[in-house]
Amino acid sequence: MTDLALHPGLVLIVGALALPWLRGAVRSAAIIALPLLALVLVWQLADGVMWQAQFLDYTLTPLQGDKLSRLFATIFALMAVGGGLFALSQKSRIEVPAAYVYAGSAIGVALAGDLVTLFVFWELMMVGSTVVLWSRGNAQSYKASLRYLMIHLLGGVVLFAGITGHAVQTGSVEFTRMALDSPAHWLILIGFLVNAGAPPLSAWLPDAYPEASWSGTVFLSAFTTKAAVYALIRGFPGTELLIWVGLFMVFYGIVYALLENDMRRILAYSIVNQVGFMVVGIGIGTEMALNGAAAHAFAHIIYKALLLMSAGSVLLITNRRKCSELGGLFHSMPLTTLCGTIGALSISAFPLTSGFVSKSLVTQAAVDGHMLAVWLLLTAASAGVFLHAGIKFPWFVFFQKDSGLRPAEPPASMRWAMIFFSVLCIGLGIWYEPLYALLPYAVDYTPYTGAHVLTQLQLLLFSGLAFFIMLRYLKRTLTITLDSDWVWRRLLPALLVPLARLTTATLAALRHGAQRAAASLLSLVHRHHGPQGRIAGTWPTGGMALWVLVLLLGYLLLYYV
Amino acid sequence: MNDDQTHWLDEPRHVKLLWRAFLGVLALTVVAELFVPLHPHFEIESWFAFAAWYGFGTCVLMIVAAKALALLLKRRDTYYTDREQRHD
């Protein structure tokens, strides 16, 4: 330990473990104060190594600081503040503590200087998020959490194998940039991508996140995927493969969200879509692109949480989650409608919102690299974001037909959380310099030029026109769209259930046979050694003498041979 | 909010008004292109109202693609839960 710096992540985790025992106002105060304390501690961190220790033959750096680490740790702590405020009226006593363990671990990932520490916090994130899912307390969320856990355990094993291989080959566990030159590095990349929601396992995200409680999904949306984005920025910048992985995620998210009826699953698909933009930026790998990926992660956490807060409010008050059962809520929930719409405009990168100043960096990086195809696809995807999240979500939830529902606005703590994040969305869109100053590299870019604002408005508004013209093709139906989770929810069980039956039947037959063999052996023993058995009976002395005589005769006979 | 009264937005003529305003803004963004220097980087960007028709066209394409995928992969939303309940 070279300094007495406190670890912001550990402070949040340890504090979270005390939360379940607090009650009333003390609990509320602690929920707000804990992540604020973590935030202050993040800003106290200087550049360079803070904690260092020797473990086996390796040098561990559990706490280090630089601009990239601080940026992600800052947004994770800020997210915990907003999420905690939103969840103040949550009845479950374990959800917020679990979410804080989850958030603290995400901060731990962002501040880890070595792969071992990263892995420990990575897995702790999985534990925290799974408990957040469990705290919903119904059968559906429990089953979803098991599927979630299964995928993340798999991802964790792959990551651990990669880290082990890397440590053996290089003799160091320092977390630095890696090239795809060995199986170990491929495994690390795959481990990171599983958590980022990349194909082919991306279905874990829209499968699990919408099953959490009204406040749980807000927390879940923020940490796992963005911690993976952070890890990719540090570990694999400029890996060209990531451009194509990211583009796939972008369009996968749009297409599936367009077909989805569950309001929070729409937003879950759009997480994959947005992380796709970041992954493309990491793949491009220039300073501009990496700045873009980092800035977009920062902005995304805020507006996605805001969108899910508005959806969570609707869920809590109406107890409905399907677009086909909602609509017309603007009548009685004007504030929720307004905040949800601000989130929707931000995700669509409307001028004057946070998405506009962050996503532009990624698209500009594609322009600077003269990547026409990538740029065309990113531009189409930007239009698609407005389509699937920017209009579809608010339109079907708050407007469209009048469902006749007149729910009240949510409790004050939830309203203030939404206002807080709405202000951040607009504030970052207007005063973007502080965000740009936090980015890992110096920014030489002005988002607000006449040309950029005008083309963005054209793009988005004409996408809006397409939405309303095609509206009858977008009408929500009571359907889901099969995704890769079909493989582990249907195909594998379909293959494994007969196999399991066969195994069970074989085992039963074997057990039965063994029992019969044992029984007949027992009766044989019983016959010979039992009370009536020949061997167990008392033998007469005469018989004994006779046998001794036989033995002696045999001995005599052998003596002469 | 006035819970039982009809909202301003509930009246069809107001919706029609909004539509006209929307179309007006759309036209405005295209016309504005004549007055704002655009600095296109790629050649395709210099085509007239590129962002407008590209945004519209790709959105229609994405909706069509989604509908095509739905033909193959759409299921009732009880697809998974029905089976699970039978197993329970």
mmCIF file with all atom_site columns, C-alpha atoms in Angstrom, chain A residues 140 143 147 251 254-256 258-259 261 322 330-334 366-372 375-377 379-381 383-385 387 399 402 406 449-452 454-470 472-483 485-487 489-490 497 501, chain B residues 1-10 15 19 22-23 25-45 48-88:
data_model
loop_
_atom_site.group_PDB
_atom_site.id
_atom_site.type_symbol
_atom_site.label_atom_id
_atom_site.label_alt_id
_atom_site.label_comp_id
_atom_site.label_asym_id
_atom_site.label_entity_id
_atom_site.label_seq_id
_atom_site.pdbx_PDB_ins_code
_atom_site.Cartn_x
_atom_site.Cartn_y
_atom_site.Cartn_z
_atom_site.occupancy
_atom_site.B_iso_or_equiv
_atom_site.pdbx_formal_charge
_atom_site.auth_seq_id
_atom_site.auth_comp_id
_atom_site.auth_asym_id
_atom_site.auth_atom_id
_atom_site.pdbx_PDB_model_num
ATOM 1   C CA . GLN A 1 140 ? -40.655 -15.791 -13.120 1.00 0.00 ? 140 GLN A CA 1
ATOM 2   C CA . LYS A 1 143 ? -36.160 -18.594 -13.224 1.00 0.00 ? 143 LYS A CA 1
ATOM 3   C CA . ARG A 1 147 ? -30.621 -18.387 -16.718 1.00 0.00 ? 147 ARG A CA 1
ATOM 4   C CA . PHE A 1 251 ? -29.089 -3.564  -35.687 1.00 0.00 ? 251 PHE A CA 1
ATOM 5   C CA . ILE A 1 254 ? -33.266 -2.141  -33.298 1.00 0.00 ? 254 ILE A CA 1
ATOM 6   C CA . VAL A 1 255 ? -34.976 -5.024  -35.076 1.00 0.00 ? 255 VAL A CA 1
ATOM 7   C CA . TYR A 1 256 ? -35.860 -6.931  -31.910 1.00 0.00 ? 256 TYR A CA 1
ATOM 8   C CA . LEU A 1 258 ? -39.288 -2.934  -33.054 1.00 0.00 ? 258 LEU A CA 1
ATOM 9   C CA . LEU A 1 259 ? -41.067 -6.285  -32.665 1.00 0.00 ? 259 LEU A CA 1
ATOM 10  C CA . ASN A 1 261 ? -44.401 -5.579  -26.825 1.00 0.00 ? 261 ASN A CA 1
ATOM 11  C CA . LYS A 1 322 ? -47.202 -4.623  -22.192 1.00 0.00 ? 322 LYS A CA 1
ATOM 12  C CA . PHE A 1 330 ? -49.908 11.395  -20.398 1.00 0.00 ? 330 PHE A CA 1
ATOM 13  C CA . HIS A 1 331 ? -53.343 12.400  -19.103 1.00 0.00 ? 331 HIS A CA 1
ATOM 14  C CA . SER A 1 332 ? -52.564 11.571  -15.510 1.00 0.00 ? 332 SER A CA 1
ATOM 15  C CA . MET A 1 333 ? -48.761 11.134  -15.479 1.00 0.00 ? 333 MET A CA 1
ATOM 16  C CA . PRO A 1 334 ? -47.514 14.311  -17.168 1.00 0.00 ? 334 PRO A CA 1
ATOM 17  C CA . ALA A 1 366 ? -15.807 6.890   -38.614 1.00 0.00 ? 366 ALA A CA 1
ATOM 18  C CA . VAL A 1 367 ? -15.751 9.973   -40.864 1.00 0.00 ? 367 VAL A CA 1
ATOM 19  C CA . ASP A 1 368 ? -12.165 10.816  -39.888 1.00 0.00 ? 368 ASP A CA 1
ATOM 20  C CA . GLY A 1 369 ? -11.153 7.229   -40.684 1.00 0.00 ? 369 GLY A CA 1
ATOM 21  C CA . HIS A 1 370 ? -12.854 7.508   -44.105 1.00 0.00 ? 370 HIS A CA 1
ATOM 22  C CA . MET A 1 371 ? -14.932 4.423   -43.274 1.00 0.00 ? 371 MET A CA 1
ATOM 23  C CA . LEU A 1 372 ? -17.876 5.017   -45.581 1.00 0.00 ? 372 LEU A CA 1
ATOM 24  C CA . TRP A 1 375 ? -20.484 5.578   -41.245 1.00 0.00 ? 375 TRP A CA 1
ATOM 25  C CA . LEU A 1 376 ? -23.516 4.765   -43.432 1.00 0.00 ? 376 LEU A CA 1
ATOM 26  C CA . LEU A 1 377 ? -24.487 1.909   -41.105 1.00 0.00 ? 377 LEU A CA 1
ATOM 27  C CA . THR A 1 379 ? -26.134 6.799   -39.499 1.00 0.00 ? 379 THR A CA 1
ATOM 28  C CA . ALA A 1 380 ? -28.881 4.355   -40.410 1.00 0.00 ? 380 ALA A CA 1
ATOM 29  C CA . ALA A 1 381 ? -28.645 2.975   -36.888 1.00 0.00 ? 381 ALA A CA 1
ATOM 30  C CA . ALA A 1 383 ? -32.223 6.811   -37.357 1.00 0.00 ? 383 ALA A CA 1
ATOM 31  C CA . GLY A 1 384 ? -33.241 3.373   -36.101 1.00 0.00 ? 384 GLY A CA 1
ATOM 32  C CA . VAL A 1 385 ? -32.654 4.370   -32.478 1.00 0.00 ? 385 VAL A CA 1
ATOM 33  C CA . LEU A 1 387 ? -37.541 4.636   -34.384 1.00 0.00 ? 387 LEU A CA 1
ATOM 34  C CA . PHE A 1 399 ? -49.730 8.253   -26.034 1.00 0.00 ? 399 PHE A CA 1
ATOM 35  C CA . ASP A 1 402 ? -56.343 5.962   -24.704 1.00 0.00 ? 402 ASP A CA 1
ATOM 36  C CA . ARG A 1 406 ? -55.636 7.252   -15.181 1.00 0.00 ? 406 ARG A CA 1
ATOM 37  C CA . THR A 1 449 ? -22.213 23.294  -35.907 1.00 0.00 ? 449 THR A CA 1
ATOM 38  C CA . GLY A 1 450 ? -25.023 24.380  -38.200 1.00 0.00 ? 450 GLY A CA 1
ATOM 39  C CA . ALA A 1 451 ? -24.352 21.469  -40.526 1.00 0.00 ? 451 ALA A CA 1
ATOM 40  C CA . HIS A 1 452 ? -24.324 18.837  -37.795 1.00 0.00 ? 452 HIS A CA 1
ATOM 41  C CA . LEU A 1 454 ? -29.345 20.381  -39.378 1.00 0.00 ? 454 LEU A CA 1
ATOM 42  C CA . THR A 1 455 ? -28.406 16.952  -40.748 1.00 0.00 ? 455 THR A CA 1
ATOM 43  C CA . GLN A 1 456 ? -29.199 15.333  -37.401 1.00 0.00 ? 456 GLN A CA 1
ATOM 44  C CA . LEU A 1 457 ? -32.613 17.007  -37.328 1.00 0.00 ? 457 LEU A CA 1
ATOM 45  C CA . GLN A 1 458 ? -33.321 15.893  -40.901 1.00 0.00 ? 458 GLN A CA 1
ATOM 46  C CA . LEU A 1 459 ? -32.284 12.343  -40.079 1.00 0.00 ? 459 LEU A CA 1
ATOM 47  C CA . LEU A 1 460 ? -34.355 12.091  -36.910 1.00 0.00 ? 460 LEU A CA 1
ATOM 48  C CA . LEU A 1 461 ? -37.458 13.946  -38.026 1.00 0.00 ? 461 LEU A CA 1
ATOM 49  C CA . PHE A 1 462 ? -37.753 11.961  -41.238 1.00 0.00 ? 462 PHE A CA 1
ATOM 50  C CA . SER A 1 463 ? -37.300 8.782   -39.201 1.00 0.00 ? 463 SER A CA 1
ATOM 51  C CA . GLY A 1 464 ? -40.232 10.041  -37.176 1.00 0.00 ? 464 GLY A CA 1
ATOM 52  C CA . LEU A 1 465 ? -42.199 10.482  -40.379 1.00 0.00 ? 465 LEU A CA 1
ATOM 53  C CA . ALA A 1 466 ? -41.377 6.885   -41.328 1.00 0.00 ? 466 ALA A CA 1
ATOM 54  C CA . PHE A 1 467 ? -42.609 5.733   -37.907 1.00 0.00 ? 467 PHE A CA 1
ATOM 55  C CA . PHE A 1 468 ? -45.991 7.394   -38.221 1.00 0.00 ? 468 PHE A CA 1
ATOM 56  C CA . ILE A 1 469 ? -46.469 6.402   -41.868 1.00 0.00 ? 469 ILE A CA 1
ATOM 57  C CA . MET A 1 470 ? -45.647 2.782   -41.058 1.00 0.00 ? 470 MET A CA 1
ATOM 58  C CA . ARG A 1 472 ? -49.987 0.147   -38.670 1.00 0.00 ? 472 ARG A CA 1
ATOM 59  C CA . TYR A 1 473 ? -47.112 -2.243  -39.309 1.00 0.00 ? 473 TYR A CA 1
ATOM 60  C CA . LEU A 1 474 ? -45.768 -1.454  -35.853 1.00 0.00 ? 474 LEU A CA 1
ATOM 61  C CA . LYS A 1 475 ? -48.985 -2.175  -33.952 1.00 0.00 ? 475 LYS A CA 1
ATOM 62  C CA . ARG A 1 476 ? -48.172 -4.231  -30.918 1.00 0.00 ? 476 ARG A CA 1
ATOM 63  C CA . THR A 1 477 ? -49.293 -7.819  -30.794 1.00 0.00 ? 477 THR A CA 1
ATOM 64  C CA . LEU A 1 478 ? -49.194 -10.322 -27.938 1.00 0.00 ? 478 LEU A CA 1
ATOM 65  C CA . THR A 1 479 ? -46.052 -11.897 -29.247 1.00 0.00 ? 479 THR A CA 1
ATOM 66  C CA . ILE A 1 480 ? -42.396 -12.374 -28.478 1.00 0.00 ? 480 ILE A CA 1
ATOM 67  C CA . THR A 1 481 ? -39.582 -12.883 -30.958 1.00 0.00 ? 481 THR A CA 1
ATOM 68  C CA . LEU A 1 482 ? -37.395 -15.939 -30.548 1.00 0.00 ? 482 LEU A CA 1
ATOM 69  C CA . ASP A 1 483 ? -33.821 -15.112 -29.684 1.00 0.00 ? 483 ASP A CA 1
ATOM 70  C CA . ASP A 1 485 ? -32.025 -17.866 -25.466 1.00 0.00 ? 485 ASP A CA 1
ATOM 71  C CA . TRP A 1 486 ? -34.247 -20.324 -27.330 1.00 0.00 ? 486 TRP A CA 1
ATOM 72  C CA . VAL A 1 487 ? -31.141 -22.526 -27.499 1.00 0.00 ? 487 VAL A CA 1
ATOM 73  C CA . ARG A 1 489 ? -34.533 -22.547 -22.909 1.00 0.00 ? 489 ARG A CA 1
ATOM 74  C CA . ARG A 1 490 ? -35.840 -24.973 -25.527 1.00 0.00 ? 490 ARG A CA 1
ATOM 75  C CA . VAL A 1 497 ? -34.505 -34.008 -21.063 1.00 0.00 ? 497 VAL A CA 1
ATOM 76  C CA . ARG A 1 501 ? -34.734 -39.549 -18.714 1.00 0.00 ? 501 ARG A CA 1
ATOM 77  C CA . MET B 2 1   ? -54.229 17.591  -14.489 1.00 0.00 ? 1   MET B CA 1
ATOM 78  C CA . ASN B 2 2   ? -57.893 17.534  -15.372 1.00 0.00 ? 2   ASN B CA 1
ATOM 79  C CA . ASP B 2 3   ? -58.560 13.835  -14.959 1.00 0.00 ? 3   ASP B CA 1
ATOM 80  C CA . ASP B 2 4   ? -62.080 13.499  -16.259 1.00 0.00 ? 4   ASP B CA 1
ATOM 81  C CA . GLN B 2 5   ? -62.017 16.227  -18.863 1.00 0.00 ? 5   GLN B CA 1
ATOM 82  C CA . THR B 2 6   ? -60.663 15.595  -22.305 1.00 0.00 ? 6   THR B CA 1
ATOM 83  C CA . HIS B 2 7   ? -57.122 16.727  -22.894 1.00 0.00 ? 7   HIS B CA 1
ATOM 84  C CA . TRP B 2 8   ? -56.130 19.186  -25.571 1.00 0.00 ? 8   TRP B CA 1
ATOM 85  C CA . LEU B 2 9   ? -54.420 16.324  -27.408 1.00 0.00 ? 9   LEU B CA 1
ATOM 86  C CA . ASP B 2 10  ? -57.554 14.159  -27.423 1.00 0.00 ? 10  ASP B CA 1
ATOM 87  C CA . VAL B 2 15  ? -53.862 16.181  -33.695 1.00 0.00 ? 15  VAL B CA 1
ATOM 88  C CA . TRP B 2 19  ? -49.420 16.831  -38.025 1.00 0.00 ? 19  TRP B CA 1
ATOM 89  C CA . PHE B 2 22  ? -44.700 18.452  -38.031 1.00 0.00 ? 22  PHE B CA 1
ATOM 90  C CA . LEU B 2 23  ? -44.804 18.405  -41.831 1.00 0.00 ? 23  LEU B CA 1
ATOM 91  C CA . VAL B 2 25  ? -40.896 21.509  -39.672 1.00 0.00 ? 25  VAL B CA 1
ATOM 92  C CA . LEU B 2 26  ? -39.861 18.648  -41.959 1.00 0.00 ? 26  LEU B CA 1
ATOM 93  C CA . ALA B 2 27  ? -40.078 20.939  -44.971 1.00 0.00 ? 27  ALA B CA 1
ATOM 94  C CA . LEU B 2 28  ? -38.180 23.606  -43.071 1.00 0.00 ? 28  LEU B CA 1
ATOM 95  C CA . THR B 2 29  ? -35.245 21.288  -42.297 1.00 0.00 ? 29  THR B CA 1
ATOM 96  C CA . VAL B 2 30  ? -34.923 20.471  -45.992 1.00 0.00 ? 30  VAL B CA 1
ATOM 97  C CA . VAL B 2 31  ? -35.226 24.085  -47.158 1.00 0.00 ? 31  VAL B CA 1
ATOM 98  C CA . ALA B 2 32  ? -32.703 25.184  -44.520 1.00 0.00 ? 32  ALA B CA 1
ATOM 99  C CA . GLU B 2 33  ? -30.121 23.099  -46.341 1.00 0.00 ? 33  GLU B CA 1
ATOM 100 C CA . LEU B 2 34  ? -29.980 25.836  -48.980 1.00 0.00 ? 34  LEU B CA 1
ATOM 101 C CA . PHE B 2 35  ? -28.774 28.314  -46.382 1.00 0.00 ? 35  PHE B CA 1
ATOM 102 C CA . VAL B 2 36  ? -26.518 26.276  -44.103 1.00 0.00 ? 36  VAL B CA 1
ATOM 103 C CA . PRO B 2 37  ? -23.100 25.213  -45.420 1.00 0.00 ? 37  PRO B CA 1
ATOM 104 C CA . LEU B 2 38  ? -22.901 21.422  -44.899 1.00 0.00 ? 38  LEU B CA 1
ATOM 105 C CA . HIS B 2 39  ? -19.184 20.496  -45.412 1.00 0.00 ? 39  HIS B CA 1
ATOM 106 C CA . PRO B 2 40  ? -19.872 16.986  -46.736 1.00 0.00 ? 40  PRO B CA 1
ATOM 107 C CA . HIS B 2 41  ? -17.012 14.541  -46.191 1.00 0.00 ? 41  HIS B CA 1
ATOM 108 C CA . PHE B 2 42  ? -18.282 11.630  -48.259 1.00 0.00 ? 42  PHE B CA 1
ATOM 109 C CA . GLU B 2 43  ? -19.574 12.188  -51.769 1.00 0.00 ? 43  GLU B CA 1
ATOM 110 C CA . ILE B 2 44  ? -22.980 10.733  -50.929 1.00 0.00 ? 44  ILE B CA 1
ATOM 111 C CA . GLU B 2 45  ? -23.463 13.386  -48.236 1.00 0.00 ? 45  GLU B CA 1
ATOM 112 C CA . PHE B 2 48  ? -29.581 16.962  -51.805 1.00 0.00 ? 48  PHE B CA 1
ATOM 113 C CA . ALA B 2 49  ? -31.332 16.354  -48.467 1.00 0.00 ? 49  ALA B CA 1
ATOM 114 C CA . PHE B 2 50  ? -29.245 13.233  -47.962 1.00 0.00 ? 50  PHE B CA 1
ATOM 115 C CA . ALA B 2 51  ? -29.944 12.863  -44.236 1.00 0.00 ? 51  ALA B CA 1
ATOM 116 C CA . ALA B 2 52  ? -33.678 13.286  -44.797 1.00 0.00 ? 52  ALA B CA 1
ATOM 117 C CA . TRP B 2 53  ? -34.246 10.626  -47.418 1.00 0.00 ? 53  TRP B CA 1
ATOM 118 C CA . TYR B 2 54  ? -31.547 8.348   -46.003 1.00 0.00 ? 54  TYR B CA 1
ATOM 119 C CA . GLY B 2 55  ? -33.167 8.459   -42.555 1.00 0.00 ? 55  GLY B CA 1
ATOM 120 C CA . PHE B 2 56  ? -36.609 7.847   -43.988 1.00 0.00 ? 56  PHE B CA 1
ATOM 121 C CA . GLY B 2 57  ? -35.476 5.100   -46.356 1.00 0.00 ? 57  GLY B CA 1
ATOM 122 C CA . THR B 2 58  ? -33.395 3.156   -43.842 1.00 0.00 ? 58  THR B CA 1
ATOM 123 C CA . CYS B 2 59  ? -36.189 3.325   -41.263 1.00 0.00 ? 59  CYS B CA 1
ATOM 124 C CA . VAL B 2 60  ? -38.650 1.834   -43.735 1.00 0.00 ? 60  VAL B CA 1
ATOM 125 C CA . LEU B 2 61  ? -36.076 -0.836  -44.561 1.00 0.00 ? 61  LEU B CA 1
ATOM 126 C CA . MET B 2 62  ? -35.530 -1.653  -40.894 1.00 0.00 ? 62  MET B CA 1
ATOM 127 C CA . ILE B 2 63  ? -39.256 -2.006  -40.298 1.00 0.00 ? 63  ILE B CA 1
ATOM 128 C CA . VAL B 2 64  ? -39.582 -4.275  -43.337 1.00 0.00 ? 64  VAL B CA 1
ATOM 129 C CA . ALA B 2 65  ? -36.608 -6.334  -42.177 1.00 0.00 ? 65  ALA B CA 1
ATOM 130 C CA . ALA B 2 66  ? -38.108 -6.634  -38.700 1.00 0.00 ? 66  ALA B CA 1
ATOM 131 C CA . LYS B 2 67  ? -41.435 -7.785  -40.127 1.00 0.00 ? 67  LYS B CA 1
ATOM 132 C CA . ALA B 2 68  ? -39.654 -10.322 -42.316 1.00 0.00 ? 68  ALA B CA 1
ATOM 133 C CA . LEU B 2 69  ? -37.789 -11.678 -39.299 1.00 0.00 ? 69  LEU B CA 1
ATOM 134 C CA . ALA B 2 70  ? -41.054 -11.793 -37.389 1.00 0.00 ? 70  ALA B CA 1
ATOM 135 C CA . LEU B 2 71  ? -42.534 -14.146 -40.004 1.00 0.00 ? 71  LEU B CA 1
ATOM 136 C CA . LEU B 2 72  ? -39.883 -16.624 -38.971 1.00 0.00 ? 72  LEU B CA 1
ATOM 137 C CA . LEU B 2 73  ? -39.400 -15.990 -35.268 1.00 0.00 ? 73  LEU B CA 1
ATOM 138 C CA . LYS B 2 74  ? -42.654 -14.573 -33.922 1.00 0.00 ? 74  LYS B CA 1
ATOM 139 C CA . ARG B 2 75  ? -44.389 -16.635 -31.233 1.00 0.00 ? 75  ARG B CA 1
ATOM 140 C CA . ARG B 2 76  ? -47.224 -16.050 -28.788 1.00 0.00 ? 76  ARG B CA 1
ATOM 141 C CA . ASP B 2 77  ? -45.927 -14.338 -25.661 1.00 0.00 ? 77  ASP B CA 1
ATOM 142 C CA . THR B 2 78  ? -46.952 -17.361 -23.593 1.00 0.00 ? 78  THR B CA 1
ATOM 143 C CA . TYR B 2 79  ? -44.524 -19.490 -25.626 1.00 0.00 ? 79  TYR B CA 1
ATOM 144 C CA . TYR B 2 80  ? -42.126 -20.111 -22.753 1.00 0.00 ? 80  TYR B CA 1
ATOM 145 C CA . THR B 2 81  ? -44.454 -19.822 -19.779 1.00 0.00 ? 81  THR B CA 1
ATOM 146 C CA . ASP B 2 82  ? -46.992 -22.408 -21.035 1.00 0.00 ? 82  ASP B CA 1
ATOM 147 C CA . ARG B 2 83  ? -44.395 -25.106 -21.258 1.00 0.00 ? 83  ARG B CA 1
ATOM 148 C CA . GLU B 2 84  ? -42.825 -24.178 -17.921 1.00 0.00 ? 84  GLU B CA 1
ATOM 149 C CA . GLN B 2 85  ? -46.171 -24.369 -16.155 1.00 0.00 ? 85  GLN B CA 1
ATOM 150 C CA . ARG B 2 86  ? -46.811 -27.791 -17.596 1.00 0.00 ? 86  ARG B CA 1
ATOM 151 C CA . HIS B 2 87  ? -43.458 -28.888 -16.265 1.00 0.00 ? 87  HIS B CA 1
ATOM 152 C CA . ASP B 2 88  ? -44.066 -27.521 -12.783 1.00 0.00 ? 88  ASP B CA 1
#
